[in-house]
Amino acid sequence: MSSAPGGKARPNGPRRRDRHGRGMRGPLAPSHVPIARSRSERFDDFVLDAVDRLKPKWGGQLSSVEFAVEEVPPADELIDGPGRLSSDPIPFGRVQPAAGGSPAVVVVYRRPLEARARDRDTLGALVHDVVVEQVANLLGLSPETVDPGYDERH
């Protein structure tokens, strides 16, 4: 027991009530309501949706590929210079080809895409395009081959 202001004994650990005696507040929304999901969880859903849209045609090739989300690209990918493969100063994703016993990995960067998107629909479309571009890069194909609708959006 520790002593609280005013000389009253208070058990160690988190407070059970706030200073007005109303108790801890509950969640703002039930967990099954979309508003209860965090931005990163919604972004993960966009990536999973993009992968699911590609699976009917490319499921065999993508079965051993892992898809990941990172907040921002590593500093070494932000270096601008003549050796740079992309014209974008900030990459939206990358591919790590399979090496040894580890599978190929497609990584999508959340923060640069969120900064570029105007709204949720735009973000979903951007995420889908980045996943298509990275899968195309991994398979050695054009993005239009991976997703025929890609050409219409660009």
Coordinates of N, CA, C and O in Angstrom, one line a residue:
M1 N 0.8 -1.2 0.0 CA 0.0 0.0 0.0 C 0.9 1.2 0.0 O 1.9 1.3 0.7
S2 N 0.5 2.2 -0.8 CA 1.2 3.5 -0.8 C 0.2 4.5 -0.3 O -1.0 4.3 -0.3
S3 N 0.8 5.6 0.1 CA -0.1 6.7 0.7 C -0.5 7.7 -0.4 O 0.3 8.2 -1.1
A4 N -1.8 7.9 -0.5 CA -2.3 8.9 -1.5 C -2.4 10.2 -0.8 O -2.3 10.3 0.4
P5 N -2.5 11.3 -1.6 CA -2.6 12.6 -1.0 C -3.8 12.6 0.0 O -4.8 12.0 -0.3
G6 N -3.6 13.3 1.1 CA -4.7 13.4 2.1 C -4.5 12.3 3.1 O -5.3 12.1 4.0
G7 N -3.5 11.4 3.0 CA -3.2 10.4 4.0 C -4.0 9.1 3.9 O -3.8 8.2 4.7
K8 N -4.8 9.0 2.8 CA -5.5 7.8 2.6 C -4.7 6.7 2.0 O -3.9 7.0 1.1
A9 N -4.8 5.5 2.4 CA -4.0 4.4 1.8 C -4.7 4.0 0.5 O -5.9 4.0 0.3
R10 N -3.8 3.8 -0.5 CA -4.2 3.4 -1.9 C -3.4 2.2 -2.3 O -2.2 2.1 -2.1
P11 N -4.1 1.1 -2.8 CA -3.3 0.0 -3.2 C -2.4 0.3 -4.4 O -2.7 1.2 -5.2
N12 N -1.3 -0.4 -4.5 CA -0.4 -0.3 -5.6 C -1.1 -0.8 -6.9 O -1.9 -1.7 -6.8
G13 N -0.8 -0.2 -8.0 CA -1.4 -0.6 -9.3 C -2.2 0.5 -9.9 O -2.3 1.6 -9.4
P14 N -2.9 0.1 -11.0 CA -3.6 1.2 -11.7 C -4.8 1.6 -10.9 O -5.4 0.9 -10.1
R15 N -5.2 2.8 -11.1 CA -6.4 3.4 -10.5 C -7.6 2.7 -11.0 O -7.7 2.4 -12.2
R16 N -8.6 2.5 -10.2 CA -9.8 1.9 -10.6 C -10.9 2.9 -11.0 O -11.8 2.7 -11.7
R17 N -10.7 4.1 -10.5 CA -11.7 5.2 -10.8 C -10.9 6.5 -11.0 O -9.8 6.7 -10.6
D18 N -11.5 7.4 -11.8 CA -10.8 8.6 -12.0 C -11.0 9.5 -10.8 O -11.7 9.2 -9.9
R19 N -10.5 10.7 -10.8 CA -10.5 11.6 -9.6 C -11.9 12.1 -9.3 O -12.2 12.6 -8.2
H20 N -12.9 11.9 -10.2 CA -14.3 12.3 -10.0 C -15.1 11.2 -9.5 O -16.3 11.3 -9.3
G21 N -14.5 10.0 -9.4 CA -15.3 8.8 -8.9 C -16.2 8.2 -9.9 O -17.1 7.4 -9.5
R22 N -16.1 8.5 -11.2 CA -17.0 7.9 -12.2 C -16.5 6.6 -12.7 O -17.2 5.9 -13.5
G23 N -15.3 6.2 -12.4 CA -14.8 4.9 -12.9 C -14.2 5.1 -14.3 O -14.3 6.1 -14.9
M24 N -13.6 4.0 -14.8 CA -13.0 4.0 -16.1 C -14.0 4.0 -17.2 O -15.1 3.3 -17.0
R25 N -13.8 4.7 -18.2 CA -14.7 4.7 -19.3 C -14.5 3.5 -20.2 O -13.4 3.0 -20.3
G26 N -15.5 3.1 -20.9 CA -15.5 1.9 -21.8 C -15.0 2.3 -23.2 O -14.7 3.5 -23.4
P27 N -15.0 1.4 -24.1 CA -14.6 1.7 -25.4 C -15.7 2.7 -26.1 O -16.8 2.7 -25.7
L28 N -15.2 3.5 -27.0 CA -16.1 4.4 -27.7 C -17.1 3.7 -28.6 O -18.2 4.2 -28.8
A29 N -16.7 2.6 -29.2 CA -17.6 1.9 -30.1 C -17.4 0.4 -29.8 O -16.3 0.0 -29.5
P30 N -18.4 -0.4 -30.1 CA -18.3 -1.9 -30.0 C -17.2 -2.4 -30.9 O -17.0 -1.8 -32.0
S31 N -16.5 -3.4 -30.6 CA -15.4 -3.9 -31.4 C -15.8 -4.4 -32.8 O -15.0 -4.4 -33.7
H32 N -17.0 -4.7 -33.0 CA -17.5 -5.2 -34.4 C -17.8 -4.1 -35.3 O -18.1 -4.3 -36.5
V33 N -17.8 -2.8 -34.9 CA -18.2 -1.7 -35.7 C -16.9 -1.2 -36.3 O -15.9 -1.0 -35.7
P34 N -16.9 -0.8 -37.7 CA -15.7 -0.4 -38.3 C -15.0 0.8 -37.7 O -13.8 0.9 -37.8
I35 N -15.7 1.7 -37.1 CA -15.0 2.8 -36.5 C -14.1 2.4 -35.3 O -13.2 3.2 -35.0
A36 N -14.3 1.2 -34.8 CA -13.5 0.8 -33.6 C -12.1 0.3 -34.1 O -11.2 0.2 -33.3
R37 N -11.9 0.1 -35.4 CA -10.6 -0.3 -35.9 C -9.6 0.9 -36.0 O -10.0 2.0 -36.4
S38 N -8.4 0.6 -35.7 CA -7.4 1.7 -35.8 C -7.0 1.9 -37.3 O -7.3 1.1 -38.2
R39 N -6.3 3.0 -37.6 CA -5.9 3.3 -39.0 C -5.0 2.2 -39.5 O -5.1 1.8 -40.7
S40 N -4.1 1.7 -38.7 CA -3.2 0.7 -39.1 C -3.9 -0.6 -39.4 O -3.6 -1.3 -40.4
E41 N -5.0 -0.9 -38.6 CA -5.8 -2.1 -38.9 C -6.6 -2.0 -40.2 O -6.7 -2.9 -41.0
R42 N -7.1 -0.8 -40.4 CA -7.8 -0.6 -41.7 C -6.9 -0.6 -42.9 O -7.2 -1.2 -43.9
F43 N -5.6 -0.1 -42.7 CA -4.7 -0.2 -43.8 C -4.3 -1.7 -44.1 O -4.2 -2.1 -45.2
D44 N -4.1 -2.5 -43.0 CA -3.8 -3.9 -43.2 C -5.0 -4.5 -44.0 O -4.7 -5.4 -44.9
D45 N -6.2 -4.2 -43.7 CA -7.3 -4.7 -44.4 C -7.3 -4.3 -45.9 O -7.6 -5.2 -46.8
F46 N -6.8 -3.1 -46.3 CA -6.7 -2.7 -47.7 C -5.7 -3.6 -48.4 O -5.9 -4.0 -49.5
V47 N -4.5 -3.9 -47.7 CA -3.5 -4.8 -48.3 C -4.1 -6.2 -48.5 O -3.9 -6.8 -49.6
L48 N -4.7 -6.7 -47.5 CA -5.3 -8.1 -47.6 C -6.4 -8.1 -48.7 O -6.4 -9.1 -49.5
D49 N -7.2 -7.1 -48.8 CA -8.2 -7.0 -49.9 C -7.5 -7.0 -51.3 O -8.0 -7.7 -52.2
A50 N -6.4 -6.3 -51.4 CA -5.7 -6.2 -52.7 C -5.1 -7.6 -53.0 O -5.2 -8.0 -54.2
V51 N -4.6 -8.3 -52.0 CA -4.0 -9.6 -52.3 C -5.1 -10.6 -52.7 O -5.0 -11.4 -53.6
D52 N -6.3 -10.5 -52.0 CA -7.4 -11.4 -52.3 C -7.9 -11.1 -53.7 O -8.4 -12.1 -54.3
R53 N -7.9 -9.9 -54.2 CA -8.3 -9.6 -55.5 C -7.4 -10.2 -56.6 O -7.8 -10.5 -57.7
L54 N -6.1 -10.4 -56.2 CA -5.2 -11.0 -57.2 C -5.1 -12.6 -57.1 O -4.7 -13.2 -58.0
K55 N -5.6 -13.1 -56.0 CA -5.5 -14.6 -55.8 C -6.2 -15.4 -56.8 O -5.7 -16.5 -57.2
P56 N -7.4 -15.1 -57.3 CA -8.0 -15.9 -58.3 C -7.1 -16.2 -59.5 O -7.1 -17.3 -60.0
K57 N -6.4 -15.2 -60.0 CA -5.6 -15.4 -61.2 C -4.1 -15.8 -60.8 O -3.5 -16.6 -61.5
W58 N -3.6 -15.3 -59.7 CA -2.2 -15.5 -59.3 C -2.0 -16.3 -58.0 O -0.9 -16.2 -57.5
G59 N -3.0 -17.0 -57.6 CA -2.9 -17.7 -56.3 C -1.7 -18.7 -56.2 O -1.0 -18.8 -55.2
G60 N -1.5 -19.4 -57.3 CA -0.4 -20.4 -57.3 C 1.0 -19.7 -57.1 O 1.8 -20.2 -56.3
Q61 N 1.2 -18.6 -57.8 CA 2.5 -17.9 -57.7 C 2.6 -17.1 -56.4 O 3.7 -16.9 -55.9
L62 N 1.5 -16.7 -55.8 CA 1.5 -15.9 -54.5 C 1.4 -16.8 -53.3 O 1.5 -16.3 -52.2
S63 N 1.2 -18.1 -53.4 CA 1.0 -18.9 -52.3 C 2.1 -18.9 -51.3 O 1.9 -19.0 -50.1
S64 N 3.3 -18.8 -51.7 CA 4.5 -18.8 -50.8 C 5.0 -17.4 -50.5 O 6.0 -17.2 -49.9
V65 N 4.3 -16.3 -51.0 CA 4.8 -15.0 -50.8 C 4.1 -14.4 -49.6 O 3.0 -14.6 -49.3
E66 N 4.9 -13.7 -48.7 CA 4.4 -13.1 -47.5 C 4.2 -11.6 -47.9 O 5.0 -11.0 -48.6
F67 N 3.1 -11.1 -47.3 CA 2.8 -9.6 -47.5 C 2.9 -9.0 -46.1 O 2.4 -9.5 -45.1
A68 N 3.6 -7.8 -46.1 CA 3.9 -7.1 -44.8 C 3.6 -5.7 -45.0 O 3.6 -5.1 -46.1
V69 N 3.3 -5.0 -43.9 CA 3.1 -3.6 -43.8 C 4.1 -3.0 -42.9 O 4.3 -3.5 -41.8
E70 N 4.8 -1.9 -43.3 CA 5.7 -1.2 -42.4 C 5.3 0.2 -42.4 O 4.7 0.7 -43.4
E71 N 5.6 0.9 -41.4 CA 5.2 2.3 -41.2 C 5.8 3.2 -42.3 O 5.1 3.9 -43.0
V72 N 7.1 3.2 -42.4 CA 7.8 4.1 -43.3 C 9.0 3.3 -43.9 O 9.4 2.3 -43.3
P73 N 9.5 3.7 -45.1 CA 10.6 3.0 -45.6 C 11.9 3.2 -44.8 O 12.0 4.3 -44.2
P74 N 12.8 2.3 -44.8 CA 14.1 2.5 -44.1 C 14.9 3.6 -44.8 O 14.7 4.0 -45.9
A75 N 15.7 4.3 -44.0 CA 16.5 5.4 -44.4 C 17.3 5.2 -45.7 O 17.4 6.0 -46.6
D76 N 17.8 3.9 -45.9 CA 18.6 3.7 -47.0 C 17.8 3.6 -48.3 O 18.4 3.7 -49.4
E77 N 16.5 3.5 -48.2 CA 15.7 3.5 -49.4 C 15.3 5.0 -49.8 O 14.7 5.2 -50.9
L78 N 15.6 5.9 -48.9 CA 15.2 7.3 -49.2 C 16.3 8.1 -49.9 O 16.2 9.2 -50.2
I79 N 17.5 7.5 -50.1 CA 18.6 8.2 -50.7 C 18.3 8.4 -52.1 O 17.9 7.5 -52.9
D80 N 18.4 9.7 -52.5 CA 18.2 10.1 -53.9 C 19.5 10.1 -54.7 O 20.5 10.6 -54.1
G81 N 19.5 9.7 -55.9 CA 20.8 9.7 -56.6 C 20.6 9.0 -57.9 O 19.6 8.5 -58.3
P82 N 21.7 8.9 -58.7 CA 21.7 8.3 -60.0 C 21.4 6.8 -60.0 O 20.9 6.3 -60.9
G83 N 21.7 6.1 -58.9 CA 21.4 4.7 -58.8 C 20.0 4.4 -58.5 O 19.7 3.2 -58.4
R84 N 19.2 5.3 -58.3 CA 17.8 5.2 -57.9 C 17.0 4.6 -59.0 O 17.0 5.1 -60.1
L85 N 16.3 3.5 -58.7 CA 15.5 2.8 -59.8 C 14.2 3.6 -60.0 O 13.6 3.5 -61.1
S86 N 13.6 4.2 -59.0 CA 12.3 4.8 -59.1 C 12.4 6.3 -59.2 O 13.3 6.9 -58.7
S87 N 11.4 6.9 -59.9 CA 11.5 8.4 -60.0 C 10.8 9.0 -58.7 O 10.9 10.2 -58.5
D88 N 10.1 8.2 -57.9 CA 9.5 8.7 -56.7 C 10.5 8.9 -55.6 O 11.3 8.0 -55.4
P89 N 10.6 10.0 -55.0 CA 11.6 10.2 -53.9 C 11.3 9.3 -52.7 O 12.2 9.0 -52.0
I90 N 10.0 9.0 -52.5 CA 9.7 8.1 -51.3 C 9.0 6.9 -51.9 O 7.9 7.0 -52.5
P91 N 9.5 5.7 -51.6 CA 8.9 4.5 -52.2 C 7.7 4.2 -51.4 O 7.5 4.5 -50.2
F92 N 6.7 3.5 -52.1 CA 5.5 3.1 -51.4 C 5.5 1.6 -51.1 O 4.7 1.1 -50.3
G93 N 6.5 0.9 -51.6 CA 6.6 -0.6 -51.3 C 7.9 -1.1 -51.8 O 8.7 -0.4 -52.5
R94 N 8.2 -2.4 -51.5 CA 9.4 -3.0 -52.0 C 9.2 -4.5 -52.0 O 8.2 -5.0 -51.4
V95 N 10.0 -5.2 -52.7 CA 10.0 -6.7 -52.8 C 11.3 -7.2 -52.4 O 12.4 -6.7 -52.8
Q96 N 11.3 -8.2 -51.6 CA 12.4 -9.0 -51.2 C 12.3 -10.4 -51.8 O 11.4 -11.1 -51.4
P97 N 13.1 -10.7 -52.8 CA 12.9 -12.0 -53.5 C 13.3 -13.1 -52.5 O 14.0 -12.9 -51.5
A98 N 12.7 -14.3 -52.8 CA 13.0 -15.5 -51.9 C 14.5 -15.7 -51.9 O 15.2 -15.6 -53.0
A99 N 15.1 -16.0 -50.8 CA 16.5 -16.3 -50.6 C 16.7 -17.4 -49.6 O 16.2 -17.4 -48.5
G100 N 17.4 -18.5 -50.0 CA 17.6 -19.6 -49.1 C 16.3 -20.2 -48.8 O 15.5 -20.6 -49.6
G101 N 16.1 -20.3 -47.5 CA 14.8 -20.9 -47.0 C 13.7 -19.9 -46.8 O 12.6 -20.3 -46.4
S102 N 14.0 -18.6 -46.9 CA 13.0 -17.6 -46.6 C 12.2 -17.3 -47.9 O 12.7 -17.2 -49.0
P103 N 10.9 -17.1 -47.7 CA 10.0 -16.8 -48.8 C 10.2 -15.4 -49.3 O 10.8 -14.5 -48.6
A104 N 9.7 -15.1 -50.5 CA 9.6 -13.7 -51.0 C 8.7 -12.9 -50.1 O 7.7 -13.4 -49.6
V105 N 9.0 -11.6 -50.0 CA 8.2 -10.7 -49.2 C 7.9 -9.5 -49.9 O 8.7 -8.9 -50.5
V106 N 6.6 -9.1 -49.9 CA 6.1 -7.8 -50.5 C 5.8 -6.9 -49.3 O 5.0 -7.3 -48.5
V107 N 6.5 -5.8 -49.3 CA 6.3 -4.8 -48.2 C 5.6 -3.6 -48.7 O 6.0 -3.0 -49.7
V108 N 4.6 -3.1 -48.0 CA 3.9 -1.9 -48.4 C 4.1 -0.9 -47.2 O 3.9 -1.3 -46.1
Y109 N 4.4 0.3 -47.6 CA 4.7 1.4 -46.5 C 3.4 2.2 -46.3 O 2.9 2.8 -47.2
R110 N 2.9 2.2 -45.1 CA 1.6 2.8 -44.7 C 1.6 4.3 -44.8 O 0.8 4.9 -45.4
R111 N 2.6 4.9 -44.1 CA 2.5 6.4 -43.9 C 2.7 7.1 -45.2 O 1.9 8.1 -45.5
P112 N 3.6 6.8 -46.2 CA 3.6 7.5 -47.4 C 2.3 7.4 -48.2 O 1.9 8.4 -48.8
L113 N 1.7 6.3 -48.2 CA 0.4 6.1 -48.9 C -0.7 6.9 -48.2 O -1.5 7.5 -48.9
E114 N -0.8 6.9 -46.9 CA -1.8 7.7 -46.2 C -1.6 9.2 -46.5 O -2.6 9.9 -46.6
A115 N -0.4 9.6 -46.6 CA -0.1 11.0 -46.9 C -0.5 11.4 -48.3 O -1.0 12.5 -48.5
R116 N -0.5 10.5 -49.2 CA -0.8 10.8 -50.6 C -2.3 10.7 -50.8 O -2.8 11.4 -51.7
A117 N -3.1 9.9 -50.0 CA -4.5 9.7 -50.3 C -5.4 10.8 -49.8 O -5.1 11.4 -48.7
R118 N -6.4 11.2 -50.5 CA -7.4 12.2 -50.1 C -8.4 11.6 -49.2 O -8.9 12.3 -48.3
D119 N -8.8 10.4 -49.4 CA -9.9 9.8 -48.6 C -9.7 8.2 -48.6 O -8.7 7.7 -49.2
R120 N -10.6 7.5 -48.0 CA -10.5 6.1 -47.9 C -10.5 5.4 -49.2 O -9.8 4.4 -49.4
D121 N -11.4 5.8 -50.1 CA -11.4 5.2 -51.4 C -10.1 5.4 -52.2 O -9.7 4.4 -52.8
T122 N -9.6 6.5 -52.1 CA -8.3 6.8 -52.8 C -7.2 5.9 -52.2 O -6.4 5.4 -52.9
L123 N -7.2 5.8 -50.9 CA -6.2 5.0 -50.2 C -6.3 3.6 -50.6 O -5.3 2.9 -50.9
G124 N -7.5 3.0 -50.7 CA -7.7 1.7 -51.1 C -7.2 1.4 -52.5 O -6.5 0.4 -52.8
A125 N -7.5 2.4 -53.4 CA -7.0 2.3 -54.8 C -5.5 2.3 -54.8 O -4.8 1.6 -55.6
L126 N -4.9 3.3 -54.1 CA -3.4 3.4 -54.0 C -2.7 2.1 -53.5 O -1.7 1.6 -54.1
V127 N -3.3 1.6 -52.4 CA -2.7 0.3 -51.9 C -2.8 -0.8 -52.9 O -1.9 -1.5 -53.1
H128 N -4.0 -0.9 -53.6 CA -4.1 -2.0 -54.6 C -3.1 -1.8 -55.7 O -2.4 -2.8 -56.1
D129 N -2.9 -0.5 -56.2 CA -1.9 -0.3 -57.2 C -0.5 -0.7 -56.8 O 0.3 -1.2 -57.5
V130 N -0.1 -0.3 -55.5 CA 1.2 -0.6 -55.0 C 1.4 -2.1 -54.9 O 2.4 -2.7 -55.3
V131 N 0.4 -2.9 -54.4 CA 0.5 -4.3 -54.3 C 0.6 -4.9 -55.7 O 1.5 -5.8 -56.0
V132 N -0.1 -4.4 -56.7 CA 0.0 -4.9 -58.1 C 1.4 -4.6 -58.6 O 2.0 -5.5 -59.2
E133 N 1.9 -3.4 -58.4 CA 3.2 -3.1 -58.9 C 4.3 -4.0 -58.3 O 5.2 -4.5 -59.0
Q134 N 4.2 -4.2 -57.0 CA 5.2 -5.0 -56.3 C 5.1 -6.5 -56.7 O 6.1 -7.2 -56.9
V135 N 3.9 -7.0 -56.9 CA 3.7 -8.4 -57.4 C 4.3 -8.5 -58.8 O 4.9 -9.5 -59.1
A136 N 4.0 -7.5 -59.6 CA 4.5 -7.5 -61.0 C 6.0 -7.6 -61.0 O 6.6 -8.3 -61.8
N137 N 6.6 -6.7 -60.2 CA 8.1 -6.7 -60.0 C 8.6 -8.1 -59.6 O 9.6 -8.6 -60.1
L138 N 7.9 -8.7 -58.6 CA 8.4 -10.0 -58.1 C 8.3 -11.1 -59.2 O 9.1 -11.9 -59.4
L139 N 7.2 -11.1 -60.0 CA 6.9 -12.1 -61.0 C 7.6 -11.8 -62.4 O 7.6 -12.6 -63.3
G140 N 8.2 -10.6 -62.5 CA 8.9 -10.2 -63.7 C 7.9 -9.9 -64.8 O 8.2 -10.1 -66.0
L141 N 6.7 -9.4 -64.5 CA 5.7 -9.0 -65.4 C 5.3 -7.6 -65.4 O 5.8 -6.8 -64.5
S142 N 4.5 -7.1 -66.3 CA 4.1 -5.7 -66.2 C 2.9 -5.6 -65.3 O 2.1 -6.6 -65.1
P143 N 2.6 -4.5 -64.7 CA 1.4 -4.4 -63.8 C 0.1 -4.6 -64.5 O -0.8 -5.2 -64.0
E144 N 0.1 -4.2 -65.8 CA -1.1 -4.5 -66.6 C -1.4 -6.0 -66.8 O -2.6 -6.4 -67.0
T145 N -0.4 -6.8 -66.8 CA -0.5 -8.2 -67.0 C -1.1 -8.8 -65.7 O -2.0 -9.7 -65.7
V146 N -0.6 -8.3 -64.5 CA -1.0 -8.8 -63.2 C -2.5 -8.4 -63.0 O -3.3 -9.2 -62.5
D147 N -2.8 -7.1 -63.3 CA -4.2 -6.6 -63.1 C -4.6 -5.8 -64.3 O -4.1 -4.7 -64.5
P148 N -5.4 -6.4 -65.2 CA -5.8 -5.7 -66.4 C -6.4 -4.3 -66.2 O -6.3 -3.4 -67.0
G149 N -7.0 -4.1 -65.0 CA -7.6 -2.8 -64.7 C -6.6 -1.7 -64.3 O -6.9 -0.5 -64.2
Y150 N -5.3 -2.1 -64.1 CA -4.3 -1.2 -63.7 C -4.1 -0.1 -64.8 O -3.9 1.1 -64.4
D151 N -4.1 -0.5 -66.0 CA -3.8 0.5 -67.1 C -4.9 1.5 -67.2 O -4.6 2.7 -67.5
E152 N -6.1 1.2 -66.8 CA -7.2 2.2 -66.9 C -7.1 3.2 -65.8 O -7.6 4.3 -66.0
R153 N -6.5 2.9 -64.7 CA -6.3 3.8 -63.6 C -5.1 4.8 -63.8 O -4.9 5.7 -63.0
H154 N -4.2 4.4 -64.7 CA -3.0 5.2 -64.9 C -2.9 5.9 -66.2 O -3.4 5.7 -67.2

